[in-house]
Coordinates of C-alpha atoms in Angstrom, one line a residue:
Chain A
M1 CA -63.2 41.8 10.9
I2 CA -63.9 41.8 14.5
S3 CA -65.1 38.6 14.2
F4 CA -63.0 36.8 11.6
L5 CA -59.7 38.0 12.6
P6 CA -59.8 36.1 16.1
L7 CA -61.8 33.2 14.6
C8 CA -59.4 32.5 11.8
A9 CA -56.5 33.3 14.2
H10 CA -57.5 30.3 16.3
P11 CA -57.2 26.6 14.7
N12 CA -60.4 25.5 16.3
P13 CA -62.9 28.0 17.6
K14 CA -65.8 26.0 18.7
K15 CA -67.1 28.0 21.6
V16 CA -67.2 31.7 21.2
L17 CA -68.2 34.5 23.7
I18 CA -69.5 37.8 22.5
V19 CA -69.5 40.6 24.9
G20 CA -71.9 43.7 23.8
G21 CA -72.6 43.6 20.5
G22 CA -76.1 44.2 20.9
D23 CA -76.9 45.2 17.4
G24 CA -76.2 41.6 16.1
G25 CA -73.9 42.3 13.6
V26 CA -71.0 40.5 15.4
A27 CA -73.1 37.4 15.9
R28 CA -74.5 37.4 12.5
E29 CA -70.8 37.1 11.2
V30 CA -69.3 34.6 13.9
V31 CA -72.0 32.1 13.2
K32 CA -70.8 31.9 9.6
H33 CA -67.3 30.1 10.7
P34 CA -67.6 26.6 9.9
L35 CA -65.9 25.4 12.9
V36 CA -68.1 27.4 15.2
E37 CA -70.7 25.3 17.3
E38 CA -71.8 27.5 19.9
V39 CA -71.9 31.2 20.3
H40 CA -72.8 32.9 23.6
Q41 CA -73.3 36.8 23.9
V42 CA -73.9 38.9 26.9
E43 CA -75.4 42.2 26.2
I44 CA -76.2 44.7 29.0
D45 CA -78.7 46.6 27.6
D46 CA -82.0 44.7 26.2
R47 CA -83.3 48.0 24.6
V48 CA -80.3 47.8 22.2
V49 CA -81.1 44.4 21.1
E50 CA -85.1 45.4 20.9
L51 CA -84.4 48.6 18.8
S52 CA -81.7 46.7 16.5
K53 CA -84.4 44.0 15.8
Q54 CA -87.0 46.8 15.1
Y55 CA -84.7 49.3 13.1
L56 CA -81.6 47.2 12.1
P57 CA -83.0 44.1 10.9
A58 CA -80.2 43.2 8.5
M59 CA -77.9 43.3 11.5
A60 CA -80.2 41.9 14.2
C61 CA -80.7 38.6 12.1
G62 CA -77.6 37.5 13.9
F63 CA -79.8 36.7 17.0
A64 CA -82.1 34.5 14.9
N65 CA -79.3 31.8 14.5
E66 CA -79.6 28.5 16.4
K67 CA -76.0 28.6 17.3
L68 CA -76.4 31.9 19.5
K69 CA -77.4 32.1 23.0
L70 CA -78.2 35.6 24.2
T71 CA -78.1 36.5 27.9
I72 CA -78.8 40.0 29.0
G73 CA -76.7 40.9 31.8
D74 CA -73.1 42.2 33.0
G75 CA -70.3 40.7 31.0
F76 CA -68.0 41.0 34.0
D77 CA -70.4 38.9 36.0
Y78 CA -70.9 36.3 33.3
M79 CA -67.1 35.8 32.9
K80 CA -66.6 35.5 36.4
K81 CA -69.0 32.6 36.4
H82 CA -67.5 30.9 33.5
K83 CA -63.9 29.3 33.7
N84 CA -61.7 28.0 31.0
E85 CA -64.9 27.7 28.8
F86 CA -64.4 29.9 25.6
D87 CA -62.1 29.4 22.7
V88 CA -62.4 33.0 21.4
I89 CA -63.8 35.8 23.4
I90 CA -64.8 39.1 21.1
T91 CA -65.6 42.6 23.0
D92 CA -67.8 44.9 20.7
S93 CA -68.0 47.7 22.8
S94 CA -68.2 51.5 22.6
D95 CA -65.3 53.7 22.5
P96 CA -62.1 53.4 24.8
I97 CA -63.3 56.6 26.6
G98 CA -66.8 56.9 28.1
P99 CA -69.3 54.4 29.5
A100 CA -67.1 51.4 28.3
V101 CA -63.8 52.4 29.9
S102 CA -63.9 49.7 32.2
L103 CA -63.7 47.2 29.1
F104 CA -60.4 48.5 28.2
Q105 CA -58.7 48.1 31.6
E106 CA -56.2 45.5 32.9
S107 CA -58.9 43.8 35.2
Y108 CA -61.0 43.1 32.2
Y109 CA -58.2 41.2 30.4
E110 CA -58.0 39.2 33.7
L111 CA -61.6 38.2 33.5
M112 CA -61.2 37.3 30.0
K113 CA -58.4 35.2 30.8
H114 CA -60.4 33.6 33.5
A115 CA -63.3 32.7 31.0
L116 CA -61.0 31.5 28.2
K117 CA -59.5 28.3 27.4
D118 CA -55.8 27.8 27.6
D119 CA -55.3 28.2 23.9
G120 CA -57.9 31.0 23.6
I121 CA -57.8 34.2 21.8
V122 CA -59.5 37.5 22.7
C123 CA -60.3 40.5 20.5
S124 CA -61.4 44.0 21.3
Q125 CA -61.8 47.2 19.5
G126 CA -58.6 49.1 19.8
G127 CA -58.9 52.7 18.3
S128 CA -57.0 54.4 15.7
F129 CA -53.4 54.8 15.4
W130 CA -53.9 58.2 14.1
L131 CA -55.7 59.4 17.2
D132 CA -55.0 57.1 20.2
L133 CA -51.4 55.9 19.8
D134 CA -50.6 56.0 23.3
Y135 CA -53.9 54.6 24.5
I136 CA -53.5 51.6 22.4
K137 CA -50.0 51.0 23.6
K138 CA -51.3 51.4 27.2
T139 CA -54.4 48.7 26.3
M140 CA -51.9 46.6 24.7
S141 CA -49.6 46.7 27.6
G142 CA -52.6 45.8 30.2
C143 CA -53.2 42.9 27.8
K144 CA -49.6 41.8 28.0
E145 CA -50.1 41.4 31.7
H146 CA -52.1 38.4 31.1
F147 CA -51.7 37.3 27.8
A148 CA -48.5 35.6 26.2
K149 CA -48.8 37.2 22.6
V150 CA -50.5 40.5 22.0
A151 CA -51.0 42.1 18.6
Y152 CA -52.7 45.1 17.1
A153 CA -54.6 45.1 13.8
V154 CA -56.4 47.7 11.6
T155 CA -59.0 47.8 8.9
S156 CA -60.9 50.3 7.0
V157 CA -64.2 51.6 8.3
P158 CA -65.3 54.9 6.6
S159 CA -67.7 56.0 9.3
Y160 CA -65.0 56.0 12.0
P161 CA -62.9 58.8 12.8
C162 CA -59.7 58.7 10.5
G163 CA -61.5 56.1 8.5
H164 CA -60.5 52.9 10.2
I165 CA -60.8 50.8 13.3
G166 CA -58.2 49.0 15.2
F167 CA -58.3 45.8 17.4
V168 CA -56.2 44.6 20.1
M169 CA -55.6 40.9 20.3
G170 CA -54.3 38.5 22.9
S171 CA -53.5 35.0 23.0
L172 CA -52.5 32.8 25.9
N173 CA -50.2 30.7 23.4
K174 CA -47.0 32.3 23.2
N175 CA -46.2 30.8 19.8
Q176 CA -49.4 32.4 18.4
D177 CA -49.1 33.8 14.9
F178 CA -52.1 36.2 14.6
A179 CA -51.4 37.0 10.9
T180 CA -51.8 33.8 9.4
P181 CA -55.5 32.6 9.0
K182 CA -55.9 29.0 10.1
L183 CA -58.7 28.2 7.8
G184 CA -57.6 27.4 4.2
K185 CA -58.0 30.1 1.6
S186 CA -60.6 28.3 -0.5
E187 CA -62.6 27.4 2.5
I188 CA -62.6 31.0 3.6
D189 CA -63.6 32.0 0.0
S190 CA -66.6 29.7 0.2
I191 CA -67.8 31.3 3.2
D192 CA -70.7 34.3 2.5
L193 CA -68.5 37.2 3.5
R194 CA -68.4 40.6 1.9
Y195 CA -65.2 42.0 3.2
Y196 CA -62.8 39.5 5.1
S197 CA -60.3 37.2 2.9
S198 CA -57.3 35.5 3.7
E199 CA -55.5 38.4 2.2
V200 CA -57.2 41.1 4.1
H201 CA -56.5 39.0 7.4
S202 CA -52.9 39.4 7.1
A203 CA -52.7 42.9 5.8
A204 CA -54.7 43.9 8.8
F205 CA -51.4 43.4 11.1
A206 CA -49.1 45.3 8.5
L207 CA -48.5 48.6 10.3
P208 CA -46.9 51.8 9.1
R209 CA -43.2 51.7 10.1
W210 CA -43.7 54.7 13.0
V211 CA -46.8 52.5 14.5
Q212 CA -44.8 49.3 14.2
K213 CA -41.9 50.8 16.2
H214 CA -44.0 52.4 18.8
F215 CA -46.1 49.2 19.7
Y216 CA -43.4 46.5 19.5
E217 CA -40.1 48.1 19.8
Chain B
M1 CA -46.8 55.3 -0.4
I2 CA -47.2 56.8 -4.1
S3 CA -43.3 56.8 -4.4
F4 CA -42.3 53.7 -2.9
L5 CA -45.1 51.5 -4.1
P6 CA -44.1 51.8 -8.0
L7 CA -40.5 52.2 -7.2
C8 CA -40.3 49.2 -5.1
A9 CA -42.6 47.2 -7.5
H10 CA -39.7 47.8 -10.2
P11 CA -36.3 45.7 -9.9
N12 CA -34.3 48.8 -11.1
P13 CA -35.8 52.1 -11.0
K14 CA -33.0 54.2 -12.2
K15 CA -34.7 57.1 -14.0
V16 CA -38.0 58.5 -12.6
L17 CA -40.7 61.1 -13.8
I18 CA -42.9 63.0 -11.4
V19 CA -45.8 64.6 -13.4
G20 CA -47.4 67.1 -10.6
G21 CA -46.4 67.1 -7.0
G22 CA -45.4 70.6 -6.9
D23 CA -45.2 70.5 -3.0
G24 CA -42.1 68.6 -3.2
G25 CA -43.3 65.7 -1.1
V26 CA -43.1 62.8 -3.7
A27 CA -39.7 64.1 -4.9
R28 CA -38.5 63.9 -1.2
E29 CA -39.4 60.5 -1.0
V30 CA -38.3 59.3 -4.4
V31 CA -34.8 60.2 -4.1
K32 CA -34.5 58.0 -1.1
H33 CA -34.6 54.9 -3.0
P34 CA -31.0 53.7 -3.4
L35 CA -31.4 52.5 -7.2
V36 CA -32.9 55.9 -8.4
E37 CA -30.3 58.0 -10.3
E38 CA -32.1 60.6 -11.8
V39 CA -35.6 62.1 -11.0
H40 CA -37.0 64.6 -13.5
Q41 CA -40.3 66.5 -12.2
V42 CA -42.8 68.4 -14.5
E43 CA -45.0 70.9 -12.5
I44 CA -47.3 73.2 -14.5
D45 CA -47.7 75.8 -11.7
D46 CA -44.7 77.4 -10.5
R47 CA -46.3 79.2 -7.7
V48 CA -47.3 76.1 -6.1
V49 CA -43.6 75.2 -5.8
E50 CA -42.9 79.1 -4.8
L51 CA -45.3 78.7 -2.0
S52 CA -44.4 75.1 -1.0
K53 CA -40.8 76.3 -0.5
Q54 CA -42.0 79.4 1.6
Y55 CA -44.7 77.6 3.8
L56 CA -44.3 73.8 3.5
P57 CA -40.3 73.7 3.8
A58 CA -40.6 70.0 5.4
M59 CA -42.2 69.0 1.9
A60 CA -40.1 71.2 -0.6
C61 CA -36.8 70.1 0.7
G62 CA -37.2 67.5 -2.1
F63 CA -36.4 70.1 -4.5
A64 CA -33.0 70.4 -3.3
N65 CA -31.9 67.3 -3.8
E66 CA -29.1 67.1 -6.6
K67 CA -30.8 64.0 -8.2
L68 CA -34.0 66.1 -9.1
K69 CA -34.3 68.0 -12.1
L70 CA -37.4 70.4 -11.9
T71 CA -39.1 71.6 -15.1
I72 CA -41.9 73.9 -15.1
G73 CA -44.3 73.2 -17.9
D74 CA -47.0 70.8 -18.9
G75 CA -46.7 67.1 -18.6
F76 CA -48.5 66.3 -21.7
D77 CA -46.0 68.1 -23.7
Y78 CA -43.1 66.7 -21.7
M79 CA -44.1 63.3 -22.3
K80 CA -44.7 63.9 -26.0
K81 CA -41.1 64.7 -26.2
H82 CA -39.5 62.1 -24.4
K83 CA -39.7 58.3 -25.8
N84 CA -38.8 55.3 -24.0
E85 CA -36.9 57.0 -21.1
F86 CA -38.2 56.4 -17.6
D87 CA -38.4 53.4 -15.5
V88 CA -41.4 54.7 -13.4
I89 CA -43.7 57.5 -13.9
I90 CA -45.6 58.8 -10.8
T91 CA -48.7 61.2 -11.2
D92 CA -49.2 63.3 -7.9
S93 CA -52.2 65.2 -9.1
S94 CA -55.5 66.7 -7.8
D95 CA -58.6 64.7 -7.7
P96 CA -60.1 62.9 -10.6
I97 CA -62.9 65.2 -11.0
G98 CA -61.8 68.8 -11.5
P99 CA -59.0 70.5 -13.1
A100 CA -57.0 67.4 -13.2
V101 CA -59.6 65.2 -15.2
S102 CA -57.4 64.8 -18.1
L103 CA -55.0 63.0 -16.1
F104 CA -57.3 60.1 -15.5
Q105 CA -58.2 59.3 -18.9
E106 CA -57.1 57.0 -21.4
S107 CA -54.9 59.3 -23.4
Y108 CA -52.9 60.2 -20.6
Y109 CA -52.0 56.4 -20.2
E110 CA -51.2 56.3 -23.8
L111 CA -48.9 59.3 -23.3
M112 CA -47.2 57.6 -20.3
K113 CA -46.6 54.4 -22.2
H114 CA -44.8 56.4 -25.0
A115 CA -42.4 58.2 -22.1
L116 CA -42.0 54.9 -20.5
K117 CA -39.3 52.3 -21.0
D118 CA -40.6 48.7 -22.1
D119 CA -40.4 47.4 -18.5
G120 CA -41.7 50.6 -16.9
I121 CA -44.4 51.0 -14.2
V122 CA -46.8 54.1 -13.7
C123 CA -48.5 55.1 -10.8
S124 CA -51.4 57.6 -10.3
Q125 CA -53.9 58.5 -7.5
G126 CA -56.8 56.2 -7.7
G127 CA -59.7 57.4 -5.4
S128 CA -61.3 55.8 -2.7
F129 CA -62.9 52.4 -3.0
W130 CA -65.6 53.5 -0.7
L131 CA -66.5 56.7 -2.9
D132 CA -65.5 56.2 -6.3
L133 CA -65.7 52.4 -7.0
D134 CA -67.1 52.7 -10.6
Y135 CA -64.6 55.6 -11.5
I136 CA -61.6 53.6 -10.2
K137 CA -62.9 50.5 -12.5
K138 CA -63.2 52.9 -15.4
T139 CA -59.6 54.3 -14.7
M140 CA -58.2 50.8 -14.4
S141 CA -60.1 49.9 -17.7
G142 CA -58.4 52.9 -19.4
C143 CA -55.1 51.9 -18.0
K144 CA -55.7 48.4 -19.4
E145 CA -55.9 49.6 -22.9
H146 CA -52.1 50.4 -22.9
F147 CA -50.7 48.6 -20.1
A148 CA -50.3 44.6 -19.9
K149 CA -50.8 44.4 -16.2
V150 CA -52.9 46.9 -13.9
A151 CA -53.5 46.8 -10.2
Y152 CA -55.1 49.0 -7.4
A153 CA -53.6 49.6 -4.0
V154 CA -54.8 51.5 -1.2
T155 CA -53.2 53.3 2.0
S156 CA -54.2 55.0 5.2
V157 CA -54.5 58.9 4.9
P158 CA -56.6 60.4 7.5
S159 CA -57.0 63.7 5.8
Y160 CA -58.4 62.2 2.7
P161 CA -62.3 61.4 2.4
C162 CA -63.1 58.0 4.3
G163 CA -59.5 58.1 5.6
H164 CA -57.4 56.5 2.7
I165 CA -56.3 56.9 -0.8
G166 CA -55.9 54.5 -3.9
F167 CA -53.3 54.3 -6.6
V168 CA -53.8 52.6 -10.0
M169 CA -50.7 50.9 -11.1
G170 CA -50.0 49.8 -14.5
S171 CA -47.0 47.8 -16.0
L172 CA -45.9 46.9 -19.5
N173 CA -44.6 43.6 -18.2
K174 CA -47.6 41.1 -18.4
N175 CA -45.7 39.1 -15.4
Q176 CA -45.5 42.0 -13.2
D177 CA -46.1 41.2 -9.5
F178 CA -46.8 44.4 -8.1
A179 CA -47.5 43.1 -4.4
T180 CA -43.9 41.8 -3.8
P181 CA -41.2 44.6 -3.3
K182 CA -38.1 44.0 -5.4
L183 CA -35.9 45.6 -2.9
G184 CA -34.9 43.4 0.3
K185 CA -36.6 43.9 3.5
S186 CA -33.4 44.9 5.4
E187 CA -32.5 47.3 2.7
I188 CA -36.0 48.8 2.9
D189 CA -35.5 48.9 6.6
S190 CA -32.4 50.7 6.4
I191 CA -34.0 53.7 4.3
D192 CA -35.1 56.7 6.4
L193 CA -39.0 56.3 5.8
R194 CA -41.7 56.7 8.3
Y195 CA -44.7 55.0 6.9
Y196 CA -43.5 52.4 4.2
S197 CA -42.0 48.9 5.0
S198 CA -42.1 45.8 3.0
E199 CA -45.3 44.5 5.1
V200 CA -47.1 47.9 4.2
H201 CA -46.4 47.7 0.4
S202 CA -47.8 44.0 0.0
A203 CA -50.7 44.9 2.4
A204 CA -51.8 48.0 0.1
F205 CA -52.8 45.3 -2.6
A206 CA -55.2 43.3 -0.2
L207 CA -58.5 44.7 -0.9
P208 CA -62.0 43.7 0.7
R209 CA -63.7 40.9 -1.0
W210 CA -66.2 43.0 -2.6
V211 CA -63.7 45.3 -4.0
Q212 CA -61.5 42.6 -5.3
K213 CA -64.6 41.1 -7.2
H214 CA -65.6 44.4 -8.6
F215 CA -62.0 45.2 -10.0
Y216 CA -60.8 41.9 -11.1
E217 CA -63.6 39.4 -11.8

C-alpha cells in the first residue's frame, strides 16, 4: 500500500525515489506499476540490504529489477543533490520515534519538495490513529507547510501495533484527489498484486468520524 | 459498526432484533437510527446485563432507551416464536469457537430467516480475515444456504486480535447492495456517532484482493 497508494494517486509516475526500504519490499512493488520507468532508492545501511538478500529473498528480489538503481547513502544528501526530478517519493522508514525521527520533521518535507517535480506526490509512514493521533496531526501540519494538499490513509497490517499502519501523503497540486486511483480498475486488476485494488485504495482514506474531524476540521 | 452497517444497508429498518449484546453497547447505537421504532433484545445471561449496568454504565445506558424491550432468554427459542417480524437482526455474540459456536452454524441462519421480514438483513460477527479465512468462508457458505445475498465487511477494533473484526451480512433480497448506505450522508452526519460515517460504511466492504478472491470467486 505504501507503494501503490502514491503511485496510483499520480497520473503518470515515471520516476520514483524510495528513501529507506532496505528490505527491498517497496522496490519489488513499485516496479510493477506499468507507467514507472525508473526507480531510484537510497538506503543508508548496506547491511540491511545484504541481510535481506540473505534471509528475506522474497522481499529482496525487488533489488534485481532492471528499473531499479540502488544507492547506499544518506537520503537527505541525496535529495539535496536532486532538484525537481521525481514524480513520487516514498519514505519507507522506521517508526516516527527513534532513529528515524528526522524523517518525520518539517525540514524533511522541505527536502522532498526540493527533489520532487511540480505535480509530484510524497508518501511516508504515518503511525496508527489509535496510538499517535496528535503526532500524526503534527506530521500532517509539517507536511502542509510545503505541500498544497495533505491526506492520511490507513491499511490493515496485523503485525503492527493495533493491527494497522497509516501513511501521510502530500501533493504539490492543490486539486489533488488522493482517494481516486488514476489507473483504471481493469488495468490495476491485471497487475500481479496480492493486497492492493481500486476499492482498497479509496477505502484507505475513509477514516472514523472522530479521526476525520481531528485531522481535517 | 455492527449496528449501523446493517441498519444503513436497509432502506427502512423499523423493527430490529438484537441477539446477545448483554453489555448494552449495540442497543445504545441501534436506537440512534432515526427510522428505528422498536428494538427487541434477547440476552441469555441476566448477570451480564446486571454487571454491565454496574461496571459499564457508558455501554449499559442503551438499556434505558424507551425504544428497547429486553428479554432474558434463549435467542433460538425467541426466534422460533417470531415469524417474519424483523427488518434487521444483529447477533452480538462471543467468538465463533467456544460457547457461542451454534450462532455461527447453518441452522442459526435458518432461524434468523424465519424471524426476518422478506426484505430483511442479518449481521453477525465474522472473525478476522488474517486469522479465520476458511472459517469465515464456511460461515458465509452457511449463510448463502438461506440468504440470496451475502457479504463480509471489516472494521478496525484495536482490542481484537489483528486489530480488526469482521461481520457476515445476509439479505433475502438478491439485489441487495450492502456497501451503499440507504440513509443520506447529511442525515448520517447529523446522528451522534463517533465512528460510523457514509465513507466508513462503504470502505468496510473493500477487501484485500486475496481475501476478495477467496470469498467471492
